[in-house]
Short mmCIF file of C-alpha atoms in Angstrom, two decimals:
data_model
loop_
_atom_site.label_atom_id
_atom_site.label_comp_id
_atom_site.label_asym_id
_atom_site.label_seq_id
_atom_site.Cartn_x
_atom_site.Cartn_y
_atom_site.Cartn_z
CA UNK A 25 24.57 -3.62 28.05
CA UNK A 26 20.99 -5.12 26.82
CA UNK A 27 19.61 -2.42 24.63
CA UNK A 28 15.99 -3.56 26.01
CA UNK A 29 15.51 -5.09 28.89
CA UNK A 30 12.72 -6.56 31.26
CA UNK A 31 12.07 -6.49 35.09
CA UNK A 32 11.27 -9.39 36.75
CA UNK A 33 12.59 -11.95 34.63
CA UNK A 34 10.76 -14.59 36.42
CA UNK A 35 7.60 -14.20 38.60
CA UNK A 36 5.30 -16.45 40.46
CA UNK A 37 2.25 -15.03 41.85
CA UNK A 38 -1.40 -15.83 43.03
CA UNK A 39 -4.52 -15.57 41.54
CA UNK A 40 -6.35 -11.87 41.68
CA UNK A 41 -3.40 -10.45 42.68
CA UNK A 42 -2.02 -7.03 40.30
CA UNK A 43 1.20 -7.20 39.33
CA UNK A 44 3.45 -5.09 37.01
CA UNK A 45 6.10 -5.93 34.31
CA UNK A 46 8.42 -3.51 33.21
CA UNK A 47 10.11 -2.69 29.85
CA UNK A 48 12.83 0.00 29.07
CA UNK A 49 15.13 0.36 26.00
CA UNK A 50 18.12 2.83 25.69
CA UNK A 51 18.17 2.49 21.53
CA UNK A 52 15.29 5.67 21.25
CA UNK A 53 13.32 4.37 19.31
CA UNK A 54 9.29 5.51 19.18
CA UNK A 55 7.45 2.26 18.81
CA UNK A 56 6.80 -0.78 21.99
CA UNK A 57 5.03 -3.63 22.21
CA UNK A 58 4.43 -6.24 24.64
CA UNK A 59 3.97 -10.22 23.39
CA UNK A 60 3.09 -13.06 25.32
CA UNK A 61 4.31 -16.12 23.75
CA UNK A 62 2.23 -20.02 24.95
CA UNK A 63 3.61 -23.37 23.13
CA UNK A 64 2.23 -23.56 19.93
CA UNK A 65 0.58 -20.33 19.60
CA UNK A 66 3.74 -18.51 18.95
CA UNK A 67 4.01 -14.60 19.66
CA UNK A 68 0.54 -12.88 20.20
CA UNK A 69 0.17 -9.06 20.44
CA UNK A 70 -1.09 -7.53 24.09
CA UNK A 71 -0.90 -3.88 23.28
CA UNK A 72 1.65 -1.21 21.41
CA UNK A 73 2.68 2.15 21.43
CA UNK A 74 3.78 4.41 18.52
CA UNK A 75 4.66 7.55 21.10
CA UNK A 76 4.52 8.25 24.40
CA UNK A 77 1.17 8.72 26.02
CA UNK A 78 -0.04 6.74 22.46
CA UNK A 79 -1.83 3.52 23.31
CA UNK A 80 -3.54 0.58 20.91
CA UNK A 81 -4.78 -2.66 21.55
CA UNK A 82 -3.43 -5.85 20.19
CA UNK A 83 -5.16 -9.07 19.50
CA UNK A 84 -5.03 -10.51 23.49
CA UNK A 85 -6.02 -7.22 25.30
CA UNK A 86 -8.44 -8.16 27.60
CA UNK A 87 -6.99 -8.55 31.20
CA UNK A 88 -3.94 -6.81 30.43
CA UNK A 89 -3.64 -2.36 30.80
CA UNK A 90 -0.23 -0.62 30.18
CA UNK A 91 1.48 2.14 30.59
CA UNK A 92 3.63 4.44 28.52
CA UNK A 93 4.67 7.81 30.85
CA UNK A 94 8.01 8.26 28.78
CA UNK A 95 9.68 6.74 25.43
CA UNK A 96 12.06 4.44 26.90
CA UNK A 97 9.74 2.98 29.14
CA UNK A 98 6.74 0.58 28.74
CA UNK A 99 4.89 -1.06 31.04
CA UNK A 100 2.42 -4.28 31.38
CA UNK A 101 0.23 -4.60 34.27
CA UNK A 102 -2.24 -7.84 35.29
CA UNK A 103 -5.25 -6.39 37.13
CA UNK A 104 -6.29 -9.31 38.45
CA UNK A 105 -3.91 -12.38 37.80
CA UNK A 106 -5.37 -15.73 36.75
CA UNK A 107 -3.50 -18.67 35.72
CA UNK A 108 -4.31 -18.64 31.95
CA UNK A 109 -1.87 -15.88 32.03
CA UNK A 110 1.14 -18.10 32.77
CA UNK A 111 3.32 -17.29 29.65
CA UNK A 112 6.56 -16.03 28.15
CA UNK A 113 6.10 -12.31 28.03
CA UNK A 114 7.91 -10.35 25.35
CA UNK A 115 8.83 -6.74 24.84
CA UNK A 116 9.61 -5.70 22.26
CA UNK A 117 11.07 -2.31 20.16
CA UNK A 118 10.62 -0.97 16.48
CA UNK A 119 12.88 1.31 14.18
CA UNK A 120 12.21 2.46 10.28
CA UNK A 121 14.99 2.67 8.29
CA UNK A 122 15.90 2.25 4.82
CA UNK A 123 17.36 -0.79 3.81
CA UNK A 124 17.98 -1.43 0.15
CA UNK A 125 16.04 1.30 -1.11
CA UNK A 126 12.92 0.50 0.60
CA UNK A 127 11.59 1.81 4.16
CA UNK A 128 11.74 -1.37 6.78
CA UNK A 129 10.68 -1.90 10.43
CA UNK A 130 12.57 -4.09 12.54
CA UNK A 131 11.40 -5.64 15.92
CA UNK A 132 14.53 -5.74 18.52
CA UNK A 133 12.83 -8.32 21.49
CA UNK A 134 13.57 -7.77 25.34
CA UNK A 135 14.69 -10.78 27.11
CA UNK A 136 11.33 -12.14 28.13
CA UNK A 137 9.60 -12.38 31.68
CA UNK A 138 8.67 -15.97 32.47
CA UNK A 139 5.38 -15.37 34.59
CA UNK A 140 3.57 -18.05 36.73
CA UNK A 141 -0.21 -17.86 38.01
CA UNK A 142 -1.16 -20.21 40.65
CA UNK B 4 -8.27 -11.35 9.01
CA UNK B 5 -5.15 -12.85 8.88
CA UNK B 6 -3.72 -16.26 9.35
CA UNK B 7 0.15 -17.81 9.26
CA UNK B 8 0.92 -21.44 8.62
CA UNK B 9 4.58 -23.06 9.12
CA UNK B 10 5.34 -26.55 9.87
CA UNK B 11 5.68 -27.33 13.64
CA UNK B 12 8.96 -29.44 13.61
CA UNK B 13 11.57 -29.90 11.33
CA UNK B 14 14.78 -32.41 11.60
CA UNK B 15 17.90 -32.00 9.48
CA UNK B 16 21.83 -33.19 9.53
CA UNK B 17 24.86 -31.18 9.92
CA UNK B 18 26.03 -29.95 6.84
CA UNK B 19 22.55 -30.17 5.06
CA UNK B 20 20.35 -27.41 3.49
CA UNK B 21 17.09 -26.89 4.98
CA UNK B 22 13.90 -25.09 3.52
CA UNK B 23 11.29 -23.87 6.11
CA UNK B 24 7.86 -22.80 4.42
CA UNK B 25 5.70 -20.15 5.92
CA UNK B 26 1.85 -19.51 4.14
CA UNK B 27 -0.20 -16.09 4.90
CA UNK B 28 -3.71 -14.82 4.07
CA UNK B 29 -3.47 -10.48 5.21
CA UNK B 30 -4.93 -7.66 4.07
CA UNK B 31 -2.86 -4.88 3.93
CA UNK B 32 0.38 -6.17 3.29
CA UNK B 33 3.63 -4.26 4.30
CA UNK B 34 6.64 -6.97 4.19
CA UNK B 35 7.37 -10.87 5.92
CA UNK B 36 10.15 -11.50 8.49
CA UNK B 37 11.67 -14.52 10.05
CA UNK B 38 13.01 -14.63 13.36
CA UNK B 39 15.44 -17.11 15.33
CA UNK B 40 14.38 -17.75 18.78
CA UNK B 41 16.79 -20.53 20.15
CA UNK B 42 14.77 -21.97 23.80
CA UNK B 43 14.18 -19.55 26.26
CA UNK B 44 15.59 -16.50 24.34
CA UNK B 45 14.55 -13.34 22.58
CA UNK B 46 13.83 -13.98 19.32
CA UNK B 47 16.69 -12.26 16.89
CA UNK B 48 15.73 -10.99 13.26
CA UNK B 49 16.85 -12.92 10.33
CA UNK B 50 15.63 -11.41 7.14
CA UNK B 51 13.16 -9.05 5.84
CA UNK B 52 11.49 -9.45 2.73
CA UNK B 53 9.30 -6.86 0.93
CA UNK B 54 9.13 -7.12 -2.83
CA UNK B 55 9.31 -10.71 -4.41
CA UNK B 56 12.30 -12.78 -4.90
CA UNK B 57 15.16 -13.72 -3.49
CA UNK B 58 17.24 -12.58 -0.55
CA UNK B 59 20.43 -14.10 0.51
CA UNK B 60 22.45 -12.94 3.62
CA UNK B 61 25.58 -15.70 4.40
CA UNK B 62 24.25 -18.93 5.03
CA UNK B 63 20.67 -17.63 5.08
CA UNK B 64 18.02 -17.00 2.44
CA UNK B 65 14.47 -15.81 2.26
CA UNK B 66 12.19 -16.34 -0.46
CA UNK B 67 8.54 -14.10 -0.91
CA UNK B 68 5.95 -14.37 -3.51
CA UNK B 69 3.02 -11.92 -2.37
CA UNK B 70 0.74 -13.20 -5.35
CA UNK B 71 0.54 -16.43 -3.40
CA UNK B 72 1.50 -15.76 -0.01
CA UNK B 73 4.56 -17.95 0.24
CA UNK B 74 7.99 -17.48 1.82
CA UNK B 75 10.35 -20.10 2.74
CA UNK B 76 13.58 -19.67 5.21
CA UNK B 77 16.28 -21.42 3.28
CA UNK B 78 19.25 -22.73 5.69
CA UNK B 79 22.58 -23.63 4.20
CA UNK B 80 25.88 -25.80 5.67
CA UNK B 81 23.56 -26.34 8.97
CA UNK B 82 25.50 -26.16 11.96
CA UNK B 83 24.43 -27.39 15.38
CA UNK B 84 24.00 -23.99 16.32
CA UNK B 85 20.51 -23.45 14.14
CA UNK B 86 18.65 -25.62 16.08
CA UNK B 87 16.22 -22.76 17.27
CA UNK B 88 12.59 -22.24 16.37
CA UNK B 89 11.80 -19.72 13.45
CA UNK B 90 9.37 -17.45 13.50
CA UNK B 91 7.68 -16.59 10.43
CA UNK B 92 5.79 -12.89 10.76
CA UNK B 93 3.42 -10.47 8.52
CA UNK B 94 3.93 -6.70 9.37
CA UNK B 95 0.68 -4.89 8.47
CA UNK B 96 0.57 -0.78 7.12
CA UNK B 97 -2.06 -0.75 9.42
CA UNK B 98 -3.87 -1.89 12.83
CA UNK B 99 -1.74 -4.49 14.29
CA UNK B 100 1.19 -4.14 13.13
CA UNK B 101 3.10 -7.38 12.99
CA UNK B 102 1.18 -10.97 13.28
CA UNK B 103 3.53 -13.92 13.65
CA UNK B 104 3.11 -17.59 12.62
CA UNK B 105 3.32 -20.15 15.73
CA UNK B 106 6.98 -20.99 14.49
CA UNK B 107 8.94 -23.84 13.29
CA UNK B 108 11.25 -26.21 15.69
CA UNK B 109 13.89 -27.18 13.81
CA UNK B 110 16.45 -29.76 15.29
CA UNK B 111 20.08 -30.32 13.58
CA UNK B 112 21.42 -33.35 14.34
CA UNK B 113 25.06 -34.60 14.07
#
């Protein structure tokens, strides 16, 4: 079983409507983060979450709110779609651990959500 | 501020060695990573690097130097199986925490 996973993995939808993207993980860790990725741009930060109820925003905020009610669980919502949104969405996870002697934070990435505004 | 530089596309030959460079300007500098990310996937982490040098895991290497904000990606004994995009990416000790490069396509060919 996926350790983090995404719901829908593909969506199509209209412009202005709200729509919802889901992220859950079953590895505990503390940290989320949702990324959209565009061609050429590479991965761009929406928001994160250190905790639950703990909410930042990334570099790409604007038009995008989430969610985080419980640890494993982190959601993404479009208020009001347009189709500059179209994208490769990303969740993603974080641990620290020490590796080598030093304290090191990994990313583990969801799947992706492949999201189309018309 | 903070800004990420990698070359877009890279071709190499089965068998070869390939080095994929990656550039940063950060403040606040807490450690590089590259990523694989073969087409339409997650992208999977590679290496981390922290202090300078060299670290080597298998076929894979990663280089840092923080005093001039250089890494490469060194690939050895390419198989057809690296062809995948690499993502080069800065984690931060504060703010926003990782910022990654727009990622290098590299294509192995027979």
């Amino acid at each position: 079983d996926a350790d983090v996973t995404q719901t829908p993995r593909n969506r199509i939808t209209k412009t202005g409507k709200r729509i919802m993207l889901e992220c859950s993980q079953t590895k505990g860790h503390d940290r989320m983060y949702w990324y959209r990725q565009d061609p050429g741009l590479g991965l761009r930060l929406i928001y994160y979450s250190f905790d639950v109820k703990d909410i930042n925003k990334g570099e790409i905020s604007d038009g995008y709110s989430v969610s985080r009610q419980a640890q494993a669980k982190f959601s993404l919502s479009l208020e009001s779609a347009i189709p500059n949104q179209t994208a490769l969405y990303f969740c993603a996870t974080s641990d620290l651990r020490l590796a080598g002697g030093r304290l090191q934070e990994t990313q583990y990435f969801g799947p992706g959500t492949r999201l189309l505004v018309l | 501020g903070q800004n990420i530089d990698q070359p877009t596309e890279m071709t190499a030959t089965e068998g070869a060695i390939v080095q994929i460079n990656c550039t940063y300007q950060t403040s606040g500098f807490n450690g590089l990573f590259w990523y694989q990310q073969h087409a339409g996937e997650a992208p999977t982490f590679l290496s981390y690097n922290v202090l300078d040098g060299l670290e080597e895991k298998g076929r894979f290497s990663s280089f840092l130097s923080r005093s001039k904000g250089y890494s490469y990606l060194l690939l050895k004994e390419l198989q057809m199986k690296d062809s995948a995009s690499y993502l080069c990416a800065v984690k931060k000790n504060y703010g926003q925490n990782f910022v990654f490069g727009p990622g290098t396509r590299l294509s192995v060919l027979p």
